[in-house]
Short mmCIF file of C-alpha atoms in Angstrom, two decimals:
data_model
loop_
_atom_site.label_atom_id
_atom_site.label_comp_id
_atom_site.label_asym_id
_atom_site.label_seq_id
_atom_site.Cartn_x
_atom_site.Cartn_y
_atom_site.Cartn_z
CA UNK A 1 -45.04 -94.60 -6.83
CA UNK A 2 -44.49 -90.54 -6.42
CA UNK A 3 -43.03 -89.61 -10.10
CA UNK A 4 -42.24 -86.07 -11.32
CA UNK A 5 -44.74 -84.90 -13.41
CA UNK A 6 -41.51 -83.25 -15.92
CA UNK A 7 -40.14 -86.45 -16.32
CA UNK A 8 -42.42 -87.61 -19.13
CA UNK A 9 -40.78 -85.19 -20.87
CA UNK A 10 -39.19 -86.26 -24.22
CA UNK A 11 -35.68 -87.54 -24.13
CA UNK A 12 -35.06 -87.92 -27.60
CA UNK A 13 -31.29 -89.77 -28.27
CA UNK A 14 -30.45 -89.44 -24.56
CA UNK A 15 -27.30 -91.62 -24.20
CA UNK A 16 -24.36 -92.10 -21.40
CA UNK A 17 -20.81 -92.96 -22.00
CA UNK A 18 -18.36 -92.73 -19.80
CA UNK A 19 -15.00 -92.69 -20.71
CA UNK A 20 -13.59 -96.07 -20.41
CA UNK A 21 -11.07 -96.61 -17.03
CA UNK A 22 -8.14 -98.56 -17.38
CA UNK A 23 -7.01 -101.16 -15.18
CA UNK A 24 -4.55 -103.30 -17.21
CA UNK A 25 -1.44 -105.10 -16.54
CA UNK A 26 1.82 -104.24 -16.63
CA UNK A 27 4.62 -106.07 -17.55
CA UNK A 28 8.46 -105.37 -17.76
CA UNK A 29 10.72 -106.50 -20.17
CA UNK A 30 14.40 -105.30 -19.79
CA UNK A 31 13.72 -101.80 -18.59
CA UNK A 32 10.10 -101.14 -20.91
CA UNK A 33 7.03 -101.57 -19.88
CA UNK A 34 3.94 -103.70 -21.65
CA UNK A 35 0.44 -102.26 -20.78
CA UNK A 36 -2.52 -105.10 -21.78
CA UNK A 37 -5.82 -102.36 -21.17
CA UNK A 38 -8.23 -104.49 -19.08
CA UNK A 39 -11.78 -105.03 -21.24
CA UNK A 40 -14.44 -102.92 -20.20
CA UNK A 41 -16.32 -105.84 -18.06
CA UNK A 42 -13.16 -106.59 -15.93
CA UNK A 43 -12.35 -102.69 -15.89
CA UNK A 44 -15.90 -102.22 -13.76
CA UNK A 45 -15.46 -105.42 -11.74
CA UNK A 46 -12.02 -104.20 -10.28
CA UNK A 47 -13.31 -100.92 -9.76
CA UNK A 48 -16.10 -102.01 -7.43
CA UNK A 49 -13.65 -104.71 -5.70
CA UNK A 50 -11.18 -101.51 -5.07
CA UNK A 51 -13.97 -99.51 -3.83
CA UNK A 52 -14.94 -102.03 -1.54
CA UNK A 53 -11.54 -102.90 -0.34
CA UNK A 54 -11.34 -99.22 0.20
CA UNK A 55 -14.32 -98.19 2.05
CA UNK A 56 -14.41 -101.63 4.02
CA UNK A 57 -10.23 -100.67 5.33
CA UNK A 58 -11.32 -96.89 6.14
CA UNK A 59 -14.67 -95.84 5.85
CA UNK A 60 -14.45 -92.57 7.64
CA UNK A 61 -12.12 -91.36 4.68
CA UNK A 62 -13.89 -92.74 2.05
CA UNK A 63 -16.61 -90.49 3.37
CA UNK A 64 -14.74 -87.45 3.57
CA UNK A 65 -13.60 -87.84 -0.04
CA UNK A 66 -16.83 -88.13 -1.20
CA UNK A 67 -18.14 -85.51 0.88
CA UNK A 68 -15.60 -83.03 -1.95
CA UNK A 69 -18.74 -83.19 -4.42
CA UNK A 70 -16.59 -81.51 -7.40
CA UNK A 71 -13.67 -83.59 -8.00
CA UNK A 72 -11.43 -80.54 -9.44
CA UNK A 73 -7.86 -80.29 -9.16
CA UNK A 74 -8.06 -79.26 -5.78
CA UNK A 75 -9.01 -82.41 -4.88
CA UNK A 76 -6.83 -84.38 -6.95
CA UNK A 77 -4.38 -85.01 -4.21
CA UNK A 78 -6.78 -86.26 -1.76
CA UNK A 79 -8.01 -88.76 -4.35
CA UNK A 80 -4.42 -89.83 -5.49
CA UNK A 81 -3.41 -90.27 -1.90
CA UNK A 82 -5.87 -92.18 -1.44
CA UNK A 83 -5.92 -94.98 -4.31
CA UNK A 84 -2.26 -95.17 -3.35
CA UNK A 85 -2.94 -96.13 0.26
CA UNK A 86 -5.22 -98.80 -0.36
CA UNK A 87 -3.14 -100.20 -3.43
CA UNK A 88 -3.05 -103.95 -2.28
CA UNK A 89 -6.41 -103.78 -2.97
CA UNK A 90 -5.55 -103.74 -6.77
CA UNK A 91 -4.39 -106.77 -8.50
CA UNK A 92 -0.45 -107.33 -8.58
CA UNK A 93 0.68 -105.90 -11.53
CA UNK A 94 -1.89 -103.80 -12.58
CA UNK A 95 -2.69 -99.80 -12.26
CA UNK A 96 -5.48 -98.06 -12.35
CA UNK A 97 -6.91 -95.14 -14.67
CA UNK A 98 -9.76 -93.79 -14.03
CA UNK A 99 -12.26 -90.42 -14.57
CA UNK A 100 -14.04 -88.82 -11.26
CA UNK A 101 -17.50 -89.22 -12.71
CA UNK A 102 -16.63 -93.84 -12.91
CA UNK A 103 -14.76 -93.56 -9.64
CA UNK A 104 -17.44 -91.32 -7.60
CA UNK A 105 -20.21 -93.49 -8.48
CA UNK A 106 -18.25 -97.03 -7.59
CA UNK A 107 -17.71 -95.59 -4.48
CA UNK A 108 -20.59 -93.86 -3.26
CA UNK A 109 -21.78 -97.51 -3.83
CA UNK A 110 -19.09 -99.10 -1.82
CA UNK A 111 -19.35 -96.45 1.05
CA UNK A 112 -23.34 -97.31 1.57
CA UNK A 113 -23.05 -100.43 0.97
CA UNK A 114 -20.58 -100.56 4.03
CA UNK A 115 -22.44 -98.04 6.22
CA UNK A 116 -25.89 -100.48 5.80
CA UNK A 117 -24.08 -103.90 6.19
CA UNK A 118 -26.35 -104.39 9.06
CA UNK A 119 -29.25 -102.63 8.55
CA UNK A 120 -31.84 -101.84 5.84
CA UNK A 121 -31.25 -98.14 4.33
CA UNK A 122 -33.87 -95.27 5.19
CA UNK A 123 -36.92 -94.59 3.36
CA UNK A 124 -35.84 -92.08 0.95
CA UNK A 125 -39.21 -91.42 -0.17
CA UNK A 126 -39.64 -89.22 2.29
CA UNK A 127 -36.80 -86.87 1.57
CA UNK A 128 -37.51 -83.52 0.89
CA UNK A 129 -37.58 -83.28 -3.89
CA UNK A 130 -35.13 -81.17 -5.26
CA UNK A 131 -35.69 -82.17 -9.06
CA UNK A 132 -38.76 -80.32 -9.26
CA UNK A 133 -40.36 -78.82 -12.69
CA UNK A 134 -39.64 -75.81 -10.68
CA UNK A 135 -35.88 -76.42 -11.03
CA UNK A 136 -36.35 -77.78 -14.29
CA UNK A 137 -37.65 -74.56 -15.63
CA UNK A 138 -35.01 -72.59 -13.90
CA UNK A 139 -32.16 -73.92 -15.49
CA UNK A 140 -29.78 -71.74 -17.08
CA UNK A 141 -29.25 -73.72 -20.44
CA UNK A 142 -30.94 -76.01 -22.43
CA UNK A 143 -27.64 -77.89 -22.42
CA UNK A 144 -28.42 -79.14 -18.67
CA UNK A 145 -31.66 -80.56 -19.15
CA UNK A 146 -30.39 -83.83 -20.00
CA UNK A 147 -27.78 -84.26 -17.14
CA UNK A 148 -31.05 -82.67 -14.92
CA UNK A 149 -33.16 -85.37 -16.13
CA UNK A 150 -30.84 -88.27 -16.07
CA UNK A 151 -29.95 -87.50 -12.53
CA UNK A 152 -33.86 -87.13 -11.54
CA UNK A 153 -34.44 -90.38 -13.45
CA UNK A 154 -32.11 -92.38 -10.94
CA UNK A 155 -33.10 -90.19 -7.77
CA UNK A 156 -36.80 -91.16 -8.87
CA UNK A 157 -35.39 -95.24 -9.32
CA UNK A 158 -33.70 -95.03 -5.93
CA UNK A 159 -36.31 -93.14 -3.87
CA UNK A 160 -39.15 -95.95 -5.15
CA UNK A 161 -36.47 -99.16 -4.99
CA UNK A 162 -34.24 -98.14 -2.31
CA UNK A 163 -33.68 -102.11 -1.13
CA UNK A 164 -33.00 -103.21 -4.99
CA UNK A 165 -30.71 -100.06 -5.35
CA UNK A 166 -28.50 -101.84 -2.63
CA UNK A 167 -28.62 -104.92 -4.10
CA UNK A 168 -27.51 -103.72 -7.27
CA UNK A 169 -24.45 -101.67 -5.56
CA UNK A 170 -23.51 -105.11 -3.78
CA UNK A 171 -23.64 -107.14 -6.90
CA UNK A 172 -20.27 -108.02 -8.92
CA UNK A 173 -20.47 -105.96 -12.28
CA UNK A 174 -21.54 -107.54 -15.52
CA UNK A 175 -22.40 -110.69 -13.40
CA UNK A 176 -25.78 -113.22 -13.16
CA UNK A 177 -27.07 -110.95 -10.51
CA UNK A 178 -26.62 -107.47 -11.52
CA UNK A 179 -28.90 -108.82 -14.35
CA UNK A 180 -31.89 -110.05 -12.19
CA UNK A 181 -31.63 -106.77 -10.59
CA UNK A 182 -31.75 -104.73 -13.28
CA UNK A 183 -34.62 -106.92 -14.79
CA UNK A 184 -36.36 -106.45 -11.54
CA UNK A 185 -36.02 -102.58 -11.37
CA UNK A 186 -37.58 -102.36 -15.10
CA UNK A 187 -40.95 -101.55 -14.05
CA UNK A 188 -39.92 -98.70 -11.77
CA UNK A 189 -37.37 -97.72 -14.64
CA UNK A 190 -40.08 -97.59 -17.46
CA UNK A 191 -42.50 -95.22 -15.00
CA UNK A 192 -39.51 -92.68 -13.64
CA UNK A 193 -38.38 -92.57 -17.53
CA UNK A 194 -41.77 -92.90 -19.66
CA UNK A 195 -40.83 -91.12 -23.24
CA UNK A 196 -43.30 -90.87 -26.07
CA UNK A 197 -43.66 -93.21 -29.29
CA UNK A 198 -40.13 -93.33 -31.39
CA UNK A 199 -38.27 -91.50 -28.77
CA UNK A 200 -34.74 -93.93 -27.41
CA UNK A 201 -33.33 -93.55 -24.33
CA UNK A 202 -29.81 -95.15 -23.59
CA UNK A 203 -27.63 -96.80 -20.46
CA UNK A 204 -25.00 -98.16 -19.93
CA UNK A 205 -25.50 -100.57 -16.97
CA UNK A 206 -21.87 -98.89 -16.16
CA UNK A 207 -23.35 -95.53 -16.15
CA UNK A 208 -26.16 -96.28 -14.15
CA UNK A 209 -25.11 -97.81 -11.26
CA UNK A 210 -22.83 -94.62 -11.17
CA UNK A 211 -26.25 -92.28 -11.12
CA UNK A 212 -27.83 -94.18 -8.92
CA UNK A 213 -24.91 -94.80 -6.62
CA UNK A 214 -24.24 -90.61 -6.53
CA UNK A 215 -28.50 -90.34 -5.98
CA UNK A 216 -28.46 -92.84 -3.12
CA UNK A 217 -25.56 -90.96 -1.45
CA UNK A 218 -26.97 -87.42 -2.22
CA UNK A 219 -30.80 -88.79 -1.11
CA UNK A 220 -28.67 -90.23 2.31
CA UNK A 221 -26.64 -87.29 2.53
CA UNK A 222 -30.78 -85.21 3.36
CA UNK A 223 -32.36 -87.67 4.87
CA UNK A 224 -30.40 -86.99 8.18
CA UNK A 225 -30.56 -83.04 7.11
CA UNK A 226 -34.12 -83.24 6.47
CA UNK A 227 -34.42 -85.20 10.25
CA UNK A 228 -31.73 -83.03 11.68
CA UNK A 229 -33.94 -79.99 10.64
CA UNK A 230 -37.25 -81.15 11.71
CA UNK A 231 -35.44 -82.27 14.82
CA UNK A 232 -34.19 -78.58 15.29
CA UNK A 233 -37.95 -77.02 14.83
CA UNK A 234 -39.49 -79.35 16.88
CA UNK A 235 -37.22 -78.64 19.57
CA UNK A 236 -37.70 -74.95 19.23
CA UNK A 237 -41.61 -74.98 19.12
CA UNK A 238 -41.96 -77.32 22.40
CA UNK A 239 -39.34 -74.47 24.07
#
């Protein structure tokens, strides 16, 4: 198992939260309407259903949305237009709320699981590292060294685990099997995130089937660069 040597870094109080998406029920009475917020469990389990309504109906488009990589209010309008075309795949009477980071991440999880329905994903080992201690160093601010890490941590999980990765992103939220998968992927987890005696370090399963959802899709995303390119020199030495 290839780990970066910068991950055993310390990672003191390291935490995710998310803000919490909404998808509650509404109900009219005379005119007004009644919104009952959806728990947190059933907010993540209608988020992946949507997502895989979504990608499932259309997954050429799901792909181009996710292809926008900063979710800015340029793309807003793509992103409403698109929740609102695949809206029966909400529950009758609710609506959703939701923040890019929660959305992106359920699905990017959809979309592969969709594009690999038939076939066993690639060996992302082999893609070419980009969290390297070389990056590490060279960022800007202290302030992104624990985004840098958290998203090395789940490239690190997915490039080792690629088949339980899928699993997990075909699983039901919160449910029996998520759990076995996430007990499963402990080993890998405590190696791609070792931290020193005393030192805590925090998920959410919510957040990280989001960074390892976005990590899968990025590590897809140059695997068929990476082949592309060596494709492209190969063809150019034997000519």
């Amino acid at each position: 198992m290839k780990v970066p040597a910068f991950l055993f870094m310390v990672l003191s109080s390291v935490g995710l939260a998310f803000p919490t998406s909404a998808v509650g029920k509404v109900t009219k009475y005379g005119g007004e309407e009644t919104r009952v917020p959806a728990s947190p469990e059933s907010t993540m389990r209608e988020f992946w259903r949507f997502s895989n309504c979504a990608a499932k109906r259309n997954l050429n488009r799901t792909r181009v949305l996710l292809s926008h990589r900063e979710w800015g209010t340029g793309v807003r309008k793509l992103v409403s237009a698109y929740t609102k075309t695949y809206r029966s795949c909400l529950p009758v009477g609710s609506q959703m709320r939701f923040n890019s980071k929660l959305f992106r991440g359920s699905l990017a999880a959809a979309y592969l699981n969709h594009k690999y329905k038939k076939a066993a994903p690639p060996n992302y080992g082999v893609v070419t590292p980009t969290f390297t201690e070389t990056a590490f160093n060279d960022l800007a601010s202290n302030v992104d060294r624990p985004s840098f890490l958290l998203d090395a941590f789940a490239d690190c999980v997915v490039r080792n685990q690629p088949a339980h990765a899928f699993h997990l992103f075909a699983s039901k939220p919160t449910g029996k099997i998520e759990k076995i998968i996430f007990e499963q992927l402990q080993p890998t987890m405590r190696v791609c995130l070792s931290v020193k005696d005393g030192d805590q370090v925090e998920f959410t399963t919510t957040s990280l089937r989001g960074l390892m959802a976005e990590a899968a899709y990025d590590l897809d995303l140059r695997y068929f660069e990476d082949k592309s390119e060596k494709t492209t020199q190969k063809i150019g030495a034997d000519s």
